[in-house]
Short mmCIF file of C-alpha atoms and ligand atoms in Angstrom, two decimals:
data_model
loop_
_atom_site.label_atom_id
_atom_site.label_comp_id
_atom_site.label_asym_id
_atom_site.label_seq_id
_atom_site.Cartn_x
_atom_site.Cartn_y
_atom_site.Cartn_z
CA UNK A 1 -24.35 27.55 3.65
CA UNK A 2 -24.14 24.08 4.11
CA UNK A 3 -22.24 23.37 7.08
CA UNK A 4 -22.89 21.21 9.93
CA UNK A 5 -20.12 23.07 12.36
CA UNK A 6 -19.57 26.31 10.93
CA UNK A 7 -17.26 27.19 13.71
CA UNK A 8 -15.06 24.27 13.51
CA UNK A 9 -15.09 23.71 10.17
CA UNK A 10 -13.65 27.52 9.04
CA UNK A 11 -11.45 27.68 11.73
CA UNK A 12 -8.56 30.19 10.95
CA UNK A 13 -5.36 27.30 10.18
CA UNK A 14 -3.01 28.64 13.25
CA UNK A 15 -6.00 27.92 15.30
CA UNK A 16 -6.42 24.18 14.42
CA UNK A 17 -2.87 23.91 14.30
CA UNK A 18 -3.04 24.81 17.97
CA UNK A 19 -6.35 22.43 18.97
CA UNK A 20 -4.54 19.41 16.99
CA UNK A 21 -1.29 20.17 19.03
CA UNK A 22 -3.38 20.05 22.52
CA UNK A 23 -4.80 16.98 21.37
CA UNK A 24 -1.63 15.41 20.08
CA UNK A 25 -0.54 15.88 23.13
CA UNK A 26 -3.40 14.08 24.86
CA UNK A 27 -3.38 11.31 22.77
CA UNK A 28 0.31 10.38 22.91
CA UNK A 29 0.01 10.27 26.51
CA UNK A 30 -3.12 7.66 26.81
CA UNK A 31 -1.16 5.48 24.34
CA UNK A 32 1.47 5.26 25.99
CA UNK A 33 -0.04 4.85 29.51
CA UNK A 34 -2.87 2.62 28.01
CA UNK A 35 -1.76 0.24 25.09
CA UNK A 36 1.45 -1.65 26.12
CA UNK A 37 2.04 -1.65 22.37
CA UNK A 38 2.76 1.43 22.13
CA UNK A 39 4.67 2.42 25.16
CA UNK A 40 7.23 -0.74 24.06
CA UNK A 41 7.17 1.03 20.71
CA UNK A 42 8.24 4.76 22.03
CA UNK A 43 10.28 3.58 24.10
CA UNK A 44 12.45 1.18 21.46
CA UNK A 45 12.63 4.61 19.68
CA UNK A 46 13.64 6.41 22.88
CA UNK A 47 10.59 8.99 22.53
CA UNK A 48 8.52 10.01 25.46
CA UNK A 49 5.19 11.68 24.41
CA UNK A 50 6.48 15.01 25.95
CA UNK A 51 8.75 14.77 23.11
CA UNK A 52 6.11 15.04 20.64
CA UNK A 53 5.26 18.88 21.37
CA UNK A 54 3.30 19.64 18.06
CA UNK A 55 1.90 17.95 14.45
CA UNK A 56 5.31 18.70 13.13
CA UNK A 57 7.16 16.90 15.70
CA UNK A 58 5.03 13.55 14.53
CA UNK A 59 7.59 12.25 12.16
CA UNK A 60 9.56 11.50 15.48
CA UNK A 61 7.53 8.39 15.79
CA UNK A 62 7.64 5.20 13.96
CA UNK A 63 4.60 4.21 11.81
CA UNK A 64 1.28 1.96 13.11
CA UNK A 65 1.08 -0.84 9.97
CA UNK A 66 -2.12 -3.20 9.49
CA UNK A 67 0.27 -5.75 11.12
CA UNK A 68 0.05 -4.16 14.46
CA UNK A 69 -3.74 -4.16 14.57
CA UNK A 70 -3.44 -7.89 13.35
CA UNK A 71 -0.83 -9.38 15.80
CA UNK A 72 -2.50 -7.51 18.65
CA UNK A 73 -6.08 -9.30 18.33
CA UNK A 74 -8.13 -9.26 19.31
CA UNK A 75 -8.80 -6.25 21.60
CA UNK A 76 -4.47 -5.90 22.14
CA UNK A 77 -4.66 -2.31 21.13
CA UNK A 78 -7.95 -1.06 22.70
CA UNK A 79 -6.82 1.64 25.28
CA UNK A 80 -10.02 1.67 27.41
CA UNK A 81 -11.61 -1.87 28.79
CA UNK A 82 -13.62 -3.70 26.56
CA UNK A 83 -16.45 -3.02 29.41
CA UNK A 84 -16.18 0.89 28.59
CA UNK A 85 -16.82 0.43 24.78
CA UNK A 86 -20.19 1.01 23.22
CA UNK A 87 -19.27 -0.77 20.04
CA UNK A 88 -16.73 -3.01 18.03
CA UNK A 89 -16.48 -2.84 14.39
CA UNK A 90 -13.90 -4.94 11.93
CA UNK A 91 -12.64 -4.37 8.70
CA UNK A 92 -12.90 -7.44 6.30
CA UNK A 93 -8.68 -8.35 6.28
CA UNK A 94 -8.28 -10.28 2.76
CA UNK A 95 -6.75 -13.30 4.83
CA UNK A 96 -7.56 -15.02 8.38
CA UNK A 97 -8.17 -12.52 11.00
CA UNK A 98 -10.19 -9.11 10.75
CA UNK A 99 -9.03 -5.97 12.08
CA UNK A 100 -11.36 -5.11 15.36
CA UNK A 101 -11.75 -1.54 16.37
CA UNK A 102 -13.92 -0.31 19.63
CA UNK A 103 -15.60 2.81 20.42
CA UNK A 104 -16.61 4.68 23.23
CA UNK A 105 -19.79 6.39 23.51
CA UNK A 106 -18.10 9.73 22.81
CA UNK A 107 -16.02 7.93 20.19
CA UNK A 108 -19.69 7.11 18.53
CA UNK A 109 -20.33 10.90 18.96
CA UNK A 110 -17.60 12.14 16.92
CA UNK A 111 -17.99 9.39 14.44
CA UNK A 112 -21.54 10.89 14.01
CA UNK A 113 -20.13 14.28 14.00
CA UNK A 114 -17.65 13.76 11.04
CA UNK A 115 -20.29 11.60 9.02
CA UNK A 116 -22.94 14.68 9.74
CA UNK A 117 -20.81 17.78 8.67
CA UNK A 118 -19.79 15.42 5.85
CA UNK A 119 -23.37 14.73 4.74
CA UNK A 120 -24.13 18.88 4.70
CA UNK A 121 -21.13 19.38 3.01
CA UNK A 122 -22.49 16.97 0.49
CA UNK A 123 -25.52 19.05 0.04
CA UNK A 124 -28.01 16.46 2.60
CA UNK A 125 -30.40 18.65 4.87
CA UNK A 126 -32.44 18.21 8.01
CA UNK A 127 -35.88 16.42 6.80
CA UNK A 128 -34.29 14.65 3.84
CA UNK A 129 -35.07 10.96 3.17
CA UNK A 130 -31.39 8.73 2.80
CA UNK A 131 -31.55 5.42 1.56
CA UNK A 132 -28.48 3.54 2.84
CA UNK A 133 -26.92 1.41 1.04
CA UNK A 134 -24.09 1.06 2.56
CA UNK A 135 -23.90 -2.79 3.94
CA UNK A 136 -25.58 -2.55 7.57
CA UNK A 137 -23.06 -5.19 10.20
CA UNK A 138 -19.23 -5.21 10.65
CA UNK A 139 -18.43 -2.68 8.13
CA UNK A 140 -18.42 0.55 9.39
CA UNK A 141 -20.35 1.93 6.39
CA UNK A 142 -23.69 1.38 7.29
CA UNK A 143 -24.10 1.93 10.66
CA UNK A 144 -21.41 4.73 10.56
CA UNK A 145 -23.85 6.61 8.12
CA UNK A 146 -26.70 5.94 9.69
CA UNK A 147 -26.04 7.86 13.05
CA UNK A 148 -24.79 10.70 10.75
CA UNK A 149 -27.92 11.10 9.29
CA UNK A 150 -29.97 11.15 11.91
CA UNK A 151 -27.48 13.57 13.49
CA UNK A 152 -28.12 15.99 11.22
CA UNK A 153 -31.81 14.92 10.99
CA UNK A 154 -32.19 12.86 8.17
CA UNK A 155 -34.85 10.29 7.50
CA UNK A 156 -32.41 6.53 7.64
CA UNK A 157 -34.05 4.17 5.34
CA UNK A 158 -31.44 1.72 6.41
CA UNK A 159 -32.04 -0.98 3.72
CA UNK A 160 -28.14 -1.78 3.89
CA UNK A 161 -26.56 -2.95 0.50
CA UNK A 162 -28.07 -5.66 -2.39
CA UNK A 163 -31.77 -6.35 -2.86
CA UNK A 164 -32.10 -4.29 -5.95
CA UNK A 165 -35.67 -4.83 -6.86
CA UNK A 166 -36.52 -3.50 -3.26
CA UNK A 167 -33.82 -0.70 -3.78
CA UNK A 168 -35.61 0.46 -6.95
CA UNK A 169 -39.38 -0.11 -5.41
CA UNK A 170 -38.72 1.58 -2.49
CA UNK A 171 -36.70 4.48 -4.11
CA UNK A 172 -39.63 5.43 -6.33
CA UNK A 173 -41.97 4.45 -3.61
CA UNK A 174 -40.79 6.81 -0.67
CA UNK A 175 -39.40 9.31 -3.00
CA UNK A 176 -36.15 8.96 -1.28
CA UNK A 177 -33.73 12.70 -1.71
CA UNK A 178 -29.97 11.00 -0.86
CA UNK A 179 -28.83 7.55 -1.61
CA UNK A 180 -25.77 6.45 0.03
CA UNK A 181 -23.49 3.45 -1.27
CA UNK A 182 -20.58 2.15 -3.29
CA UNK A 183 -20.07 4.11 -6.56
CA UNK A 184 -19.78 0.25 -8.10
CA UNK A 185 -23.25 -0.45 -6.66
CA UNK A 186 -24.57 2.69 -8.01
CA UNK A 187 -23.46 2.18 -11.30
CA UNK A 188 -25.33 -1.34 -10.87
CA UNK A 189 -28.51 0.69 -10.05
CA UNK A 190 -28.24 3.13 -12.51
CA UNK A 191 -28.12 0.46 -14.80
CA UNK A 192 -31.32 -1.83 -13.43
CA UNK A 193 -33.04 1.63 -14.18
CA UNK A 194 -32.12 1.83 -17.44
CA UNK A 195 -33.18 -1.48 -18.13
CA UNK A 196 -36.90 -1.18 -16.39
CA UNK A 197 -37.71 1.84 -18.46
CA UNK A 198 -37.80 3.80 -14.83
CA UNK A 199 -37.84 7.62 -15.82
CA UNK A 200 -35.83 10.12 -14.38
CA UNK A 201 -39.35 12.02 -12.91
CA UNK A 202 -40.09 8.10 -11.32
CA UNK A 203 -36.79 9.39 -9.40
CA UNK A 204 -36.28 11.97 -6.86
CA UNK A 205 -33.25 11.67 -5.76
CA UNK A 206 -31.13 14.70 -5.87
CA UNK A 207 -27.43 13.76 -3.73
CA UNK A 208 -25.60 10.61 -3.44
CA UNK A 209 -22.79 10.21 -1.55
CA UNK A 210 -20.21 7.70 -2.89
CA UNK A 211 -17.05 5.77 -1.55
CA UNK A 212 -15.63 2.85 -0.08
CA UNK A 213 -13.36 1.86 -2.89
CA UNK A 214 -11.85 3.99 -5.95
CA UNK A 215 -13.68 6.11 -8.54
CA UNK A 216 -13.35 8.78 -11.16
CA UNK A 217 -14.63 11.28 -12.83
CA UNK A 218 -15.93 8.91 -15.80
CA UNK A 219 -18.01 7.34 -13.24
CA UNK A 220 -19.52 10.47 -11.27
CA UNK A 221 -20.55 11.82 -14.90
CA UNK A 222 -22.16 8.75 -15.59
CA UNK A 223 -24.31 8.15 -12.08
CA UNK A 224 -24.68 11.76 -11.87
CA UNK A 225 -26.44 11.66 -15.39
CA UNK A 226 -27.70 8.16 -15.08
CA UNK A 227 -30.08 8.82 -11.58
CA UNK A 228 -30.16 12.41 -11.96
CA UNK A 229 -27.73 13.59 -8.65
CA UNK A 230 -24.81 15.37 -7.41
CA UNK A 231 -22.59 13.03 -6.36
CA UNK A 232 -19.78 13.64 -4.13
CA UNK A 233 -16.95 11.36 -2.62
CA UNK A 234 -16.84 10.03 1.01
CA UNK A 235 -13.81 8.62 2.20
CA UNK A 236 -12.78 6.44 5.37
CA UNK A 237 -11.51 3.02 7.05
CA UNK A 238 -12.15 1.10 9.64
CA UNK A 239 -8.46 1.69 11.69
CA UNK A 240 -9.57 5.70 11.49
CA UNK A 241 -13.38 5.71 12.74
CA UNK A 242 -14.96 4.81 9.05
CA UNK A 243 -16.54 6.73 6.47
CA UNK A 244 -16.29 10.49 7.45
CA UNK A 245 -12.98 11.17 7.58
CA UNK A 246 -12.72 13.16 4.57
CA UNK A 247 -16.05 14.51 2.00
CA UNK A 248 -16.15 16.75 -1.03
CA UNK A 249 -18.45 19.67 -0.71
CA UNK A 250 -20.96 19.55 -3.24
CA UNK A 251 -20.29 22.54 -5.00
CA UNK A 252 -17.11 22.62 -5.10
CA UNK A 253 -16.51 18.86 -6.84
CA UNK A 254 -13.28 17.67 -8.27
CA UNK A 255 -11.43 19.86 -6.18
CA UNK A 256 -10.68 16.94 -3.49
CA UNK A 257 -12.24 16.04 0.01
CA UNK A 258 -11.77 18.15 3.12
CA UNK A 259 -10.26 16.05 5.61
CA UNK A 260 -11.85 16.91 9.37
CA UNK A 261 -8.16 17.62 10.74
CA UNK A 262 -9.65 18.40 14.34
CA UNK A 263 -10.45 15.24 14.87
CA UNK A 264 -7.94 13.01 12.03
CA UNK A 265 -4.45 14.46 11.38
CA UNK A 266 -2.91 13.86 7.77
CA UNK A 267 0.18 12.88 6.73
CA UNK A 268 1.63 11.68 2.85
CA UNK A 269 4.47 10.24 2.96
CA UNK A 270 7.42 9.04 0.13
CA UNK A 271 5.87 5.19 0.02
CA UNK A 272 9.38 3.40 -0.02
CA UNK A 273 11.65 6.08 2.51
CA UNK A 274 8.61 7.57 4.86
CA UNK A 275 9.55 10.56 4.35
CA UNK A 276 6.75 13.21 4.45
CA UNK A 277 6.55 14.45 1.05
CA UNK A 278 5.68 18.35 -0.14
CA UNK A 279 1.85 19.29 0.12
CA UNK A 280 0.34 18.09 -2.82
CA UNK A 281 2.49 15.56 -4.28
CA UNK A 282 1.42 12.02 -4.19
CA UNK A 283 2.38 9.25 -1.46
CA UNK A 284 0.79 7.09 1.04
CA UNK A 285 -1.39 8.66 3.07
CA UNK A 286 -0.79 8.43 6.89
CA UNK A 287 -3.17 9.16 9.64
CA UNK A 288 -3.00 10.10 13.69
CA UNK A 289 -5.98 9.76 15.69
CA UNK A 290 -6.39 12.99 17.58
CA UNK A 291 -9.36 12.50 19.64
CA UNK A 292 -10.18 8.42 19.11
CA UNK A 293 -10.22 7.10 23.23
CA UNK A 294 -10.91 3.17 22.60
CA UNK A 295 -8.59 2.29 19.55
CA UNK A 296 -6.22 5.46 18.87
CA UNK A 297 -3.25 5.16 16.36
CA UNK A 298 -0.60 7.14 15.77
CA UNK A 299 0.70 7.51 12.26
CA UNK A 300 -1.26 4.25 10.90
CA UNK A 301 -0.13 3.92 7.42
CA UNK A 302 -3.34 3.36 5.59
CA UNK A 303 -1.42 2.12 2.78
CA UNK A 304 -3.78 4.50 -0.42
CA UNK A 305 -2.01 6.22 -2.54
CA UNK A 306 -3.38 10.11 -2.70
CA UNK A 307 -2.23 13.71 -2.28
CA UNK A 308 -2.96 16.04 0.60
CA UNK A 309 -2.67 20.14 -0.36
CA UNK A 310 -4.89 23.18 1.18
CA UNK A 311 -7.31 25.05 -1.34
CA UNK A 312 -7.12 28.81 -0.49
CA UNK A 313 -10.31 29.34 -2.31
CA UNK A 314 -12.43 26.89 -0.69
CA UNK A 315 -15.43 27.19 2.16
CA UNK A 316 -13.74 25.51 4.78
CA UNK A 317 -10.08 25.75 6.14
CA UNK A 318 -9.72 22.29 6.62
CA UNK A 319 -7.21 20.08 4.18
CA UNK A 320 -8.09 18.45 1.14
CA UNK A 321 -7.13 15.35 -0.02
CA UNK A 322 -7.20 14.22 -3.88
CA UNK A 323 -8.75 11.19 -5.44
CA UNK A 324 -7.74 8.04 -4.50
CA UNK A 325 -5.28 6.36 -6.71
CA UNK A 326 -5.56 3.06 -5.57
CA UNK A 327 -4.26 1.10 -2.69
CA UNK A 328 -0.45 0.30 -2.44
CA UNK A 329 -1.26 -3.13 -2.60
CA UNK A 330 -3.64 -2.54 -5.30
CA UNK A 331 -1.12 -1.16 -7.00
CA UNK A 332 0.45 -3.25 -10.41
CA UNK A 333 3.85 -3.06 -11.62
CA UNK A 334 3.39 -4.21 -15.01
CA UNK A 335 6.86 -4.89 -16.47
CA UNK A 336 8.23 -2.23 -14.55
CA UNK A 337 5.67 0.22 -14.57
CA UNK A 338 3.44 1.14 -11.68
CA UNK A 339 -0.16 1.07 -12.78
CA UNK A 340 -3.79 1.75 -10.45
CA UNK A 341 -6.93 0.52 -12.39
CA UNK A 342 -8.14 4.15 -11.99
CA UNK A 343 -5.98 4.95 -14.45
CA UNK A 344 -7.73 2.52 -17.11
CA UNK A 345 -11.10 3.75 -16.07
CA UNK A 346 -9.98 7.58 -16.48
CA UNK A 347 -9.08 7.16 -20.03
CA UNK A 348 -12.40 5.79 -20.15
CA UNK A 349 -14.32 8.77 -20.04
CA UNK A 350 -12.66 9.82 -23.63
CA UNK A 351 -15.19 6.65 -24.85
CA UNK A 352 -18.15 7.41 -22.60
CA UNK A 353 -20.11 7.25 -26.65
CA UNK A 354 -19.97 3.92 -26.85
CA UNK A 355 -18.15 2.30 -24.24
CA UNK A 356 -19.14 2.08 -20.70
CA UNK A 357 -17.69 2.12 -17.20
CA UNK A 358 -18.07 -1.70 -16.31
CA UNK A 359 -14.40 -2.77 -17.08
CA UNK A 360 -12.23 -5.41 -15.63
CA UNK A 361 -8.09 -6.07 -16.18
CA UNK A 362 -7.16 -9.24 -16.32
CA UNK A 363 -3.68 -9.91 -15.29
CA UNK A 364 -1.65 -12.74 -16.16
CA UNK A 365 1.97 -13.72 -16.84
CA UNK A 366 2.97 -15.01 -19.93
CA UNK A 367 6.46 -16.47 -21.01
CA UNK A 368 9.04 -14.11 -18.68
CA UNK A 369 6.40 -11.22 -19.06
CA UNK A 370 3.51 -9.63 -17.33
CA UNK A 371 0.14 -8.74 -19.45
CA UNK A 372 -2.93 -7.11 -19.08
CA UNK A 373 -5.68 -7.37 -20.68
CA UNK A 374 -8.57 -5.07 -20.30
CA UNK A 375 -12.02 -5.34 -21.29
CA UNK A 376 -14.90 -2.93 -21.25
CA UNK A 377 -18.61 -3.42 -22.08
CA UNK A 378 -20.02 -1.66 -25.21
CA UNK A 379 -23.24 0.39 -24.49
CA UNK A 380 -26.30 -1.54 -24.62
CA UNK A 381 -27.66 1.18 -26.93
CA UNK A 382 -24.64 0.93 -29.50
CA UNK A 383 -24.85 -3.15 -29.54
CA UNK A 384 -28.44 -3.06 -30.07
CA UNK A 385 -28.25 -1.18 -32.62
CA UNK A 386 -25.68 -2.98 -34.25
CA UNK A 387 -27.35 -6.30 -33.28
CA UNK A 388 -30.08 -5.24 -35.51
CA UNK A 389 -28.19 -5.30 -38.81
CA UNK A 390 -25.61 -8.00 -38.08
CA UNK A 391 -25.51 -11.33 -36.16
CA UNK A 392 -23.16 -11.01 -32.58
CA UNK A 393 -20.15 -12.27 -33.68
CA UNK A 394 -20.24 -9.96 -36.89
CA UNK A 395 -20.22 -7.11 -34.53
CA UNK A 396 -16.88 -7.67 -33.14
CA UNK A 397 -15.26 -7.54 -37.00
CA UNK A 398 -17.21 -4.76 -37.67
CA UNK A 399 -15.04 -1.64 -38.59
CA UNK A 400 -16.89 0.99 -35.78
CA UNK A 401 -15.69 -1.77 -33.00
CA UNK A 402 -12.71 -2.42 -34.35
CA UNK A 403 -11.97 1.72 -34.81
CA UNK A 404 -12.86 1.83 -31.09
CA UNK A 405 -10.77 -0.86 -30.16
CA UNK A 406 -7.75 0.60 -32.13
CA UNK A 407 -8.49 4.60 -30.47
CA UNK A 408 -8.56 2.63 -26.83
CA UNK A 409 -5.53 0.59 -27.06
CA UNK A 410 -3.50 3.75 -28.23
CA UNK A 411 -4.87 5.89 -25.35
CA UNK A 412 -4.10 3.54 -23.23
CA UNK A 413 -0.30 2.89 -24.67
CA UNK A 414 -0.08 7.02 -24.70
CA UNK A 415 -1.52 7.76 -21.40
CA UNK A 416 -0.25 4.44 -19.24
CA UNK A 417 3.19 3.38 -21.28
CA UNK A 418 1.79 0.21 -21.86
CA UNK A 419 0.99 -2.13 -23.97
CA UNK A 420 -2.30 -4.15 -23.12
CA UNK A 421 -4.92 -5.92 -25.26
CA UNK A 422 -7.96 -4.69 -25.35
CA UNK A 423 -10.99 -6.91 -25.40
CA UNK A 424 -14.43 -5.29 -26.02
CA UNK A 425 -17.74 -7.15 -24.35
CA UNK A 426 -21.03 -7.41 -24.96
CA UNK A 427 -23.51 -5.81 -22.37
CA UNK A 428 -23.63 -7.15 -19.12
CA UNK A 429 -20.90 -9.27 -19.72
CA UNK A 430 -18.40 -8.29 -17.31
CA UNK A 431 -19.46 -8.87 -13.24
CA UNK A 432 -21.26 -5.70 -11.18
CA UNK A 433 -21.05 -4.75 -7.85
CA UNK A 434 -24.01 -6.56 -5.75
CA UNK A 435 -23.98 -3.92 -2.90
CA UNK A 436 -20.91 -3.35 -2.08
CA UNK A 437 -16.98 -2.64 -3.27
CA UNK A 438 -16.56 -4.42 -6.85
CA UNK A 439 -12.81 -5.75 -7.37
CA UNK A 440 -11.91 -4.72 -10.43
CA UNK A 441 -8.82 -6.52 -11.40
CA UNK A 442 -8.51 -10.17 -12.10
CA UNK A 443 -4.91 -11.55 -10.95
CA UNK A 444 -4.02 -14.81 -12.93
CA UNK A 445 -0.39 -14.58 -11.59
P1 ADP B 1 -11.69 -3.09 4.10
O1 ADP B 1 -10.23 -2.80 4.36
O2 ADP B 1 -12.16 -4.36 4.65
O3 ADP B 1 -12.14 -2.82 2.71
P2 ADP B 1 -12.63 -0.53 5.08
O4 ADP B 1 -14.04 -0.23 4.94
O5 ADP B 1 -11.97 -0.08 6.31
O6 ADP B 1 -12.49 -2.06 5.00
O7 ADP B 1 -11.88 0.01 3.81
C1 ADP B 1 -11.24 1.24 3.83
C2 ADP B 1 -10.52 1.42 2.53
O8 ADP B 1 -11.46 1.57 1.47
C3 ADP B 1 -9.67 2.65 2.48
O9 ADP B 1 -8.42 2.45 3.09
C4 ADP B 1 -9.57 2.87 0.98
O10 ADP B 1 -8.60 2.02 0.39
C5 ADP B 1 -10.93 2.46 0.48
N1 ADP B 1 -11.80 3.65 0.38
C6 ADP B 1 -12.68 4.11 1.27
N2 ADP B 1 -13.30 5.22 0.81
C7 ADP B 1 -12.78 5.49 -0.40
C8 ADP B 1 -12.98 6.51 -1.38
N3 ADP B 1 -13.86 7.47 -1.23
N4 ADP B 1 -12.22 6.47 -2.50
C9 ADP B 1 -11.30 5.50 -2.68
N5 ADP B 1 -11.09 4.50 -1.81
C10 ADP B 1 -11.80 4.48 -0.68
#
């Protein structure tokens, strides 16, 4: 079986419940007594820690927003001294200041503990050969992998993200068995294979573990028959620890990621009242640091949009969460409908013939009205073979494309409740992900 921590990772609910509780209890208290932040917070909602006896009491306490990491840095809501952390990390922030987060040695521990049972639960082994992808430096991603691996005793090829040609070489060349990255940037490799003529037997990978930013099923069924893998989701941020807090097990795929509740605890909540919504529906997802000593937070509001339910038939006890929608902010309310890109790129997989997953919406605002416009490449295979009969432009007119074009706009009106043009590419037309997250929508507004 492939876990990394059989014990903790099947144990019985009512015991978690009662480990997460203990260490509830323990974290409240070093907040409170550590980060000034947080004991000004509790006590503006006249909660001591003591009053925050188990998971269930959590809703008792206000939410930790991006803000609060922002105003407070740079090191305003470490909990330990600087001098007692082993490492500082920071997420990219769109605007001015990053987000820091420290670690403590044991902090770095558990980080490699989630990323390792994640890794076995995404099929990796002891003596496999990982080629990280993931971007090596600030971003947790790289780094945060890397001591996973080795954890569980992986080969780290730590080539960090971009550098395709040496990617490719040095994937054939070392005969590398997991590749780690962005599913963007593995769509981008999949496709540089194509193009050399690089067989699926030049190949040996057999896992790749994907995440960092949104993807669906279209695109797993594409890398998955594009480089030959099983590919599985990994899911994390920066505030949390990084990549590792949740992972689909690789043979049980589609069925969401377990989230390791020991160590993260998991709340969804109604995005506009906070209120914790039923298991399984869909809201923002909020999390609690249970065990985190240098940067805890309690009921940080990661702002993605997912659902959190438990899967009675599964190999571990631990939660699951569903794909990610989107962000919140990624979010688009399109003349008064809510819309992720996700939801564009799922109807894609209806096309996967002759369309492919390298799509882009264009947003822009027109008269009094919002529009999108989306536009997806046509296969290489399909416009070569078209480009042999007919000059480019010809192609566009021709009645397959425009039959295509018709099909995608109505799926998308059916499926989305809106109306968007639909624009369809030549190859390579539309930009790729260079090594790391690809943004997919283009805001004109
Ligand atoms: P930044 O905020 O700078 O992008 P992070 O690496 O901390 O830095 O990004 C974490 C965010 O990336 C998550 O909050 C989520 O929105 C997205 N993300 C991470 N993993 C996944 C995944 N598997 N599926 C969808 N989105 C993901």
């Amino acid at each position: 079986m492939n876990y990394f921590n059989r014990d903790i990772e099947t144990l019985p609910v009512a015991e978690l419940r009662e480990l997460q509780n203990a260490r509830l209890q323990h974290q409240l208290h070093h907040v409170y007594d550590k980060v000034p932040y947080y004991r000004n917070l509790f006590d503006a909602h006249g909660v001591k820690p003591a009053d925050v006896k188990s998971v269930e009491d959590l809703h008792k306490l206000p939410f930790t927003k991006k803000d609060a990491l922002r105003d407070n840095y740079p090191f305003g809501m470490f909990a330990v001294p600087l001098s007692e952390t082993a490492r500082l990390h920071c997420s990219s922030g769109t605007t001015g200041k990053p987000i820091v987060v420290g670690y403590t040695a044991a902090d770095i521990q558990i980080f490699a503990e989630v990323v390792a049972r994640s890794l076995a639960a995404a099929g990796c082994r002891r003596g496999m050969l990982m080629q990280n992808a993931y971007g090596y430096g600030l971003f947790t991603g790289g780094l945060g992998i890397h001591y996973g691996a080795e954890k569980l005793g992986m080969t780290v090829l730590p080539i960090s993200g971009g550098g395709t040609e040496k990617q490719l070489m040095l994937m054939q060349d070392f005969k590398s068995d997991v590749l780690c990255c962005t599913p963007s940037y593995a769509l981008t490799l999949a496709e540089e294979i194509k193009k050399r003529g690089i067989t699926p037997e030049d190949i040996h990978l057999k896992h790749a573990v994907l995440g960092a930013e949104p993807w669906t099923e279209s695109v797993r069924q594409e890398i998955e028959l594009s480089l030959g893998v099983s590919a599985t989701n990994i899911y994390g941020l920066t505030e949390i620890i990084g990549p590792g807090v949740s992972q689909e097990d690789f043979e049980e795929k589609g069925t969401g990621s377990y989230i390791w509740e020991d160590h993260f605890f998991p709340e969804v909540v109604d995005k506009d009242s906070g209120v914790p919504v039923k298991e399984g529906e869909f809201g923002v997802l909020v999390f609690t640091t249970l065990t985190k000593q240098a940067t805890p937070v309690i009921r940080f509001w990661t702002n993605d949009i997912t659902n959190i339910y438990y899967d009675k038939s599964a190999k571990r006890t631990h939660i699951k969460m569903g794909a990610l929608k989107g962000r919140a902010d990624d979010m688009l309310i399109i003349r008064g409908v809510n819309l992720f890109h996700t939801q564009i790129e799922a109807i894609l997989e209806h096309f996967n013939e002759a369309l492919t997953n390298n799509y882009r919406l264009i947003v822009s605002h027109q008269g009094t009205m919002d529009e999108v416009e989306v536009n997806v490449e046509v296969h290489q295979d399909v416009y070569t073979g078209m480009n042999k009969d007919m000059d480019a432009a010809a192609i566009w007119k021709h009645d397959t494309i425009v039959a295509i074009r018709k099909r995608l706009h109505k799926k998308i009106k059916d499926d989305t409740g809106l109306t968007m043009n639909v624009t369809l590419m030549p190859p390579a037309s539309i930009p790729r992900s260079e090594g790391g997250k690809l943004v997919r929508i283009l805001d004109l507004r």
